[in-house]
Amino acid sequence: MIKKTVVLGVTGGIAAYKACEIASRLVKLGIEVNVIMTKSAQEFVRPLVFQSLTNRPVATDMFKAPLSWDIEHISLAKKADLFLIAPATANIIGKIAAGIADDMLSTTVMATKAPVVIAPAMNTAMYKNKIVQKNIKDLSDLGYHFISPGEGRLACGDSGVGKLAEVDIIVDEVIDILSNYPKDYKDKKIIITAGPTREAIDPVRFISNHSSGKMGYSLAEAAAKRGADVTLISGPTYLKPPSSCKTIFVTTTEEMYKEVLNLYDESDIVIKAAAPSDYAAETISVNKIKKTQDDLSIKLKLNKDILKELGRIKNKQILVGFAAETVNELEYGKKKLKEKNLDMICINNVSKDKVGFGHDTNQITIVKESGEEKVFPLITKKELANLILDEIKDLMTES
Ligand SMILES: Cc1cc2nc3c(=O)[nH]c(=O)nc-3n(C[C@H](O)[C@H](O)[C@H](O)COP(=O)(O)O)c2cc1C
């Protein structure tokens, strides 16, 4: 991503300390962060904290001697690629809605043309107050983005809505808006499979693998952001399902097979990022298998091959597979591409450091049916998801 500038407005609420983590996370992503603090915010956190985290001066007062010959609120307003207010008090929301510009933060927001993202945090009664809700609605209608607060126990002791949204959610939202994703998948129906499957041996044990589902979930989220109608078919994972797509949960390979086949006809693209178990126990013991013998053999039967079946009956769909190998990955991956009649395969060697199962990062080589090969660097699965979608888009325009 090219260098971006975020102006971070911090207002006077208990959650002001969480803005320190937001600033730090954005700086680590290579973003220039300029902080503006209200007078009340400085009661909670000292400007020096933000100054140290961002390595930039912190604006606190409109009438202090300017740091440069620009009029500071105007130069910050112009510099911003995105304006984030987190936490946002009821007061700042009310001031923006009413067009009041009586301090550095409210004046700079008024002067900016950048997208403004507001993350409210306040006591539940304050948040539910009709005036606050009206202000939020009015500003939303005018194009201001709001990140809804979460629920939980608040600092004041009350429980309910009003907690500042999770830092992860705020940072993701900022990145999404800065990335300005094209809606190039609009009207495309995509099935994405993710995670492992589980095959029971007895009522308490199962066969599975180390797939975490992170690659498939990242693809599902990215495709939805690019306008696709995504159905995520997921095996058991510990991940939160993306709110932007429909998720169908399955346990076994047979269940995944049925769900994918059920939607296949009406889909335009299928990305099989799941690692379904190739084998299942021939018989599942009704009761827990007891430790009565020195060794134990379990007879396994081959499961249905979902990808092979999709390749066999493929008509209009673009079919994308993954090959997780530990040796000779290119050779095995290319064989899989051909044997399963795929349009594209993403090949990774999961024995390499930080690659594949469980990691937030991945390194793949993409091979297309045309023979074109592309090696990608080790990057986050979220970043890689968009690059994979770019490659699929090329296939869409070619066909
Ligand atoms: C201890 C304490 C905690 C507060 N927490 C919040 C809060 O979480 N949200 C909020 O809207 N106001 C909160 N307030 C009230 C604001 O600080 C007050 O409305 C102030 O005028 C906001 O100014 P600002 O929007 O310019 O930062 C709190 C006040 C105190 C004393």
PDB file of N, CA and C and ligand atoms in Angstrom, residues 10-16 37-44 87-93 95 102-103 105 120-123 126 155 162, ligand 1:
ATOM      1  N   VAL A  10      -8.803  12.169  19.197  1.00  0.00           N
ATOM      2  CA  VAL A  10      -9.054  11.458  20.453  1.00  0.00           C
ATOM      3  C   VAL A  10      -9.850  12.384  21.371  1.00  0.00           C
ATOM      4  N   THR A  11     -10.979  11.894  21.859  1.00  0.00           N
ATOM      5  CA  THR A  11     -11.821  12.742  22.712  1.00  0.00           C
ATOM      6  C   THR A  11     -11.873  12.188  24.141  1.00  0.00           C
ATOM      7  N   GLY A  12     -12.564  12.943  24.998  1.00  0.00           N
ATOM      8  CA  GLY A  12     -12.473  12.719  26.442  1.00  0.00           C
ATOM      9  C   GLY A  12     -13.364  11.639  27.013  1.00  0.00           C
ATOM     10  N   GLY A  13     -12.980  10.390  26.782  1.00  0.00           N
ATOM     11  CA  GLY A  13     -13.685   9.267  27.417  1.00  0.00           C
ATOM     12  C   GLY A  13     -12.674   8.296  27.984  1.00  0.00           C
ATOM     13  N   ILE A  14     -13.164   7.407  28.842  1.00  0.00           N
ATOM     14  CA  ILE A  14     -12.297   6.397  29.462  1.00  0.00           C
ATOM     15  C   ILE A  14     -11.503   5.616  28.401  1.00  0.00           C
ATOM     16  N   ALA A  15     -12.159   5.362  27.262  1.00  0.00           N
ATOM     17  CA  ALA A  15     -11.518   4.527  26.230  1.00  0.00           C
ATOM     18  C   ALA A  15     -10.384   5.250  25.512  1.00  0.00           C
ATOM     19  N   ALA A  16     -10.049   6.480  25.929  1.00  0.00           N
ATOM     20  CA  ALA A  16      -8.972   7.228  25.249  1.00  0.00           C
ATOM     21  C   ALA A  16      -7.671   6.412  25.248  1.00  0.00           C
ATOM     22  N   MET A  37      -5.870  15.906  19.965  1.00  0.00           N
ATOM     23  CA  MET A  37      -6.564  15.573  21.227  1.00  0.00           C
ATOM     24  C   MET A  37      -7.414  16.747  21.674  1.00  0.00           C
ATOM     25  N   THR A  38      -8.616  16.438  22.171  1.00  0.00           N
ATOM     26  CA  THR A  38      -9.410  17.506  22.767  1.00  0.00           C
ATOM     27  C   THR A  38      -8.846  17.790  24.165  1.00  0.00           C
ATOM     28  N   LYS A  39      -9.311  18.903  24.743  1.00  0.00           N
ATOM     29  CA  LYS A  39      -8.869  19.279  26.093  1.00  0.00           C
ATOM     30  C   LYS A  39      -9.238  18.172  27.091  1.00  0.00           C
ATOM     31  N   SER A  40     -10.478  17.622  26.923  1.00  0.00           N
ATOM     32  CA  SER A  40     -10.915  16.571  27.861  1.00  0.00           C
ATOM     33  C   SER A  40     -10.093  15.303  27.677  1.00  0.00           C
ATOM     34  N   ALA A  41      -9.718  14.988  26.435  1.00  0.00           N
ATOM     35  CA  ALA A  41      -8.936  13.759  26.187  1.00  0.00           C
ATOM     36  C   ALA A  41      -7.621  13.803  26.956  1.00  0.00           C
ATOM     37  N   GLN A  42      -7.073  15.033  27.082  1.00  0.00           N
ATOM     38  CA  GLN A  42      -5.778  15.163  27.764  1.00  0.00           C
ATOM     39  C   GLN A  42      -5.880  14.934  29.264  1.00  0.00           C
ATOM     40  N   GLU A  43      -7.118  14.901  29.766  1.00  0.00           N
ATOM     41  CA  GLU A  43      -7.325  14.536  31.179  1.00  0.00           C
ATOM     42  C   GLU A  43      -7.112  13.034  31.374  1.00  0.00           C
ATOM     43  N   PHE A  44      -7.277  12.272  30.291  1.00  0.00           N
ATOM     44  CA  PHE A  44      -7.195  10.809  30.383  1.00  0.00           C
ATOM     45  C   PHE A  44      -5.817  10.270  29.966  1.00  0.00           C
ATOM     46  N   PRO A  87     -11.633   7.250  20.815  1.00  0.00           N
ATOM     47  CA  PRO A  87     -13.076   7.143  20.981  1.00  0.00           C
ATOM     48  C   PRO A  87     -13.735   8.486  20.675  1.00  0.00           C
ATOM     49  N   ALA A  88     -15.019   8.401  20.259  1.00  0.00           N
ATOM     50  CA  ALA A  88     -15.780   9.625  19.997  1.00  0.00           C
ATOM     51  C   ALA A  88     -16.822   9.796  21.104  1.00  0.00           C
ATOM     52  N   THR A  89     -16.759  10.921  21.787  1.00  0.00           N
ATOM     53  CA  THR A  89     -17.738  11.210  22.842  1.00  0.00           C
ATOM     54  C   THR A  89     -19.080  11.622  22.235  1.00  0.00           C
ATOM     55  N   ALA A  90     -20.113  11.591  23.074  1.00  0.00           N
ATOM     56  CA  ALA A  90     -21.413  12.113  22.656  1.00  0.00           C
ATOM     57  C   ALA A  90     -21.257  13.574  22.250  1.00  0.00           C
ATOM     58  N   ASN A  91     -20.356  14.263  22.964  1.00  0.00           N
ATOM     59  CA  ASN A  91     -20.136  15.686  22.719  1.00  0.00           C
ATOM     60  C   ASN A  91     -19.600  15.960  21.309  1.00  0.00           C
ATOM     61  N   ILE A  92     -18.554  15.224  20.885  1.00  0.00           N
ATOM     62  CA  ILE A  92     -17.973  15.517  19.560  1.00  0.00           C
ATOM     63  C   ILE A  92     -18.960  15.134  18.461  1.00  0.00           C
ATOM     64  N   ILE A  93     -19.714  14.035  18.680  1.00  0.00           N
ATOM     65  CA  ILE A  93     -20.703  13.624  17.667  1.00  0.00           C
ATOM     66  C   ILE A  93     -21.751  14.739  17.520  1.00  0.00           C
ATOM     67  N   LYS A  95     -21.359  17.899  18.283  1.00  0.00           N
ATOM     68  CA  LYS A  95     -20.779  19.119  17.697  1.00  0.00           C
ATOM     69  C   LYS A  95     -20.665  19.000  16.177  1.00  0.00           C
ATOM     70  N   ASP A 102     -15.355  24.611  17.419  1.00  0.00           N
ATOM     71  CA  ASP A 102     -14.863  25.504  18.473  1.00  0.00           C
ATOM     72  C   ASP A 102     -13.571  25.039  19.109  1.00  0.00           C
ATOM     73  N   ASP A 103     -12.947  23.995  18.554  1.00  0.00           N
ATOM     74  CA  ASP A 103     -11.623  23.588  19.026  1.00  0.00           C
ATOM     75  C   ASP A 103     -10.874  22.952  17.857  1.00  0.00           C
ATOM     76  N   LEU A 105     -10.021  19.864  17.104  1.00  0.00           N
ATOM     77  CA  LEU A 105     -10.569  18.659  16.475  1.00  0.00           C
ATOM     78  C   LEU A 105     -11.818  18.977  15.646  1.00  0.00           C
ATOM     79  N   PRO A 120     -17.859   5.599  18.313  1.00  0.00           N
ATOM     80  CA  PRO A 120     -18.367   6.135  19.574  1.00  0.00           C
ATOM     81  C   PRO A 120     -18.047   5.226  20.766  1.00  0.00           C
ATOM     82  N   ALA A 121     -17.923   5.832  21.927  1.00  0.00           N
ATOM     83  CA  ALA A 121     -17.772   5.068  23.169  1.00  0.00           C
ATOM     84  C   ALA A 121     -18.376   5.910  24.280  1.00  0.00           C
ATOM     85  N   MET A 122     -19.342   5.361  24.950  1.00  0.00           N
ATOM     86  CA  MET A 122     -19.988   6.106  26.042  1.00  0.00           C
ATOM     87  C   MET A 122     -20.887   5.181  26.837  1.00  0.00           C
ATOM     88  N   ASN A 123     -21.382   5.678  27.934  1.00  0.00           N
ATOM     89  CA  ASN A 123     -22.340   4.980  28.778  1.00  0.00           C
ATOM     90  C   ASN A 123     -23.583   4.605  27.950  1.00  0.00           C
ATOM     91  N   MET A 126     -26.314   7.126  27.604  1.00  0.00           N
ATOM     92  CA  MET A 126     -25.913   8.227  26.710  1.00  0.00           C
ATOM     93  C   MET A 126     -26.032   7.767  25.258  1.00  0.00           C
ATOM     94  N   ALA A 155     -16.998   0.976  31.946  1.00  0.00           N
ATOM     95  CA  ALA A 155     -16.178   1.472  33.052  1.00  0.00           C
ATOM     96  C   ALA A 155     -17.037   2.036  34.183  1.00  0.00           C
ATOM     97  N   GLY A 162     -22.104   0.377  24.210  1.00  0.00           N
ATOM     98  CA  GLY A 162     -21.411   1.645  24.442  1.00  0.00           C
ATOM     99  C   GLY A 162     -19.895   1.503  24.513  1.00  0.00           C
TER     100      GLY A 162
HETATM  101  C1  LIG B   1     -14.279  10.023  34.120  1.00  0.00           C
HETATM  102  C2  LIG B   1     -15.047  10.481  32.909  1.00  0.00           C
HETATM  103  C3  LIG B   1     -15.317   9.606  31.903  1.00  0.00           C
HETATM  104  C4  LIG B   1     -16.047  10.016  30.775  1.00  0.00           C
HETATM  105  N1  LIG B   1     -16.284   9.118  29.790  1.00  0.00           N
HETATM  106  C5  LIG B   1     -17.005   9.488  28.711  1.00  0.00           C
HETATM  107  C6  LIG B   1     -17.254   8.571  27.663  1.00  0.00           C
HETATM  108  O1  LIG B   1     -16.832   7.410  27.670  1.00  0.00           O
HETATM  109  N2  LIG B   1     -17.997   8.999  26.598  1.00  0.00           N
HETATM  110  C7  LIG B   1     -18.494  10.253  26.528  1.00  0.00           C
HETATM  111  O2  LIG B   1     -19.192  10.575  25.550  1.00  0.00           O
HETATM  112  N3  LIG B   1     -18.241  11.154  27.500  1.00  0.00           N
HETATM  113  C8  LIG B   1     -17.496  10.821  28.579  1.00  0.00           C
HETATM  114  N4  LIG B   1     -17.254  11.717  29.584  1.00  0.00           N
HETATM  115  C9  LIG B   1     -17.760  13.080  29.436  1.00  0.00           C
HETATM  116  C10 LIG B   1     -16.888  13.902  28.484  1.00  0.00           C
HETATM  117  O3  LIG B   1     -15.556  13.937  28.954  1.00  0.00           O
HETATM  118  C11 LIG B   1     -17.460  15.298  28.343  1.00  0.00           C
HETATM  119  O4  LIG B   1     -18.691  15.251  27.671  1.00  0.00           O
HETATM  120  C12 LIG B   1     -16.501  16.229  27.613  1.00  0.00           C
HETATM  121  O5  LIG B   1     -17.109  17.488  27.485  1.00  0.00           O
HETATM  122  C13 LIG B   1     -16.131  15.701  26.261  1.00  0.00           C
HETATM  123  O6  LIG B   1     -15.281  16.596  25.606  1.00  0.00           O
HETATM  124  P1  LIG B   1     -14.669  16.283  24.183  1.00  0.00           P
HETATM  125  O7  LIG B   1     -15.718  15.691  23.349  1.00  0.00           O
HETATM  126  O8  LIG B   1     -14.219  17.605  23.680  1.00  0.00           O
HETATM  127  O9  LIG B   1     -13.493  15.384  24.405  1.00  0.00           O
HETATM  128  C14 LIG B   1     -16.505  11.344  30.699  1.00  0.00           C
HETATM  129  C15 LIG B   1     -16.218  12.219  31.723  1.00  0.00           C
HETATM  130  C16 LIG B   1     -15.495  11.815  32.817  1.00  0.00           C
HETATM  131  C17 LIG B   1     -15.189  12.819  33.915  1.00  0.00           C
END
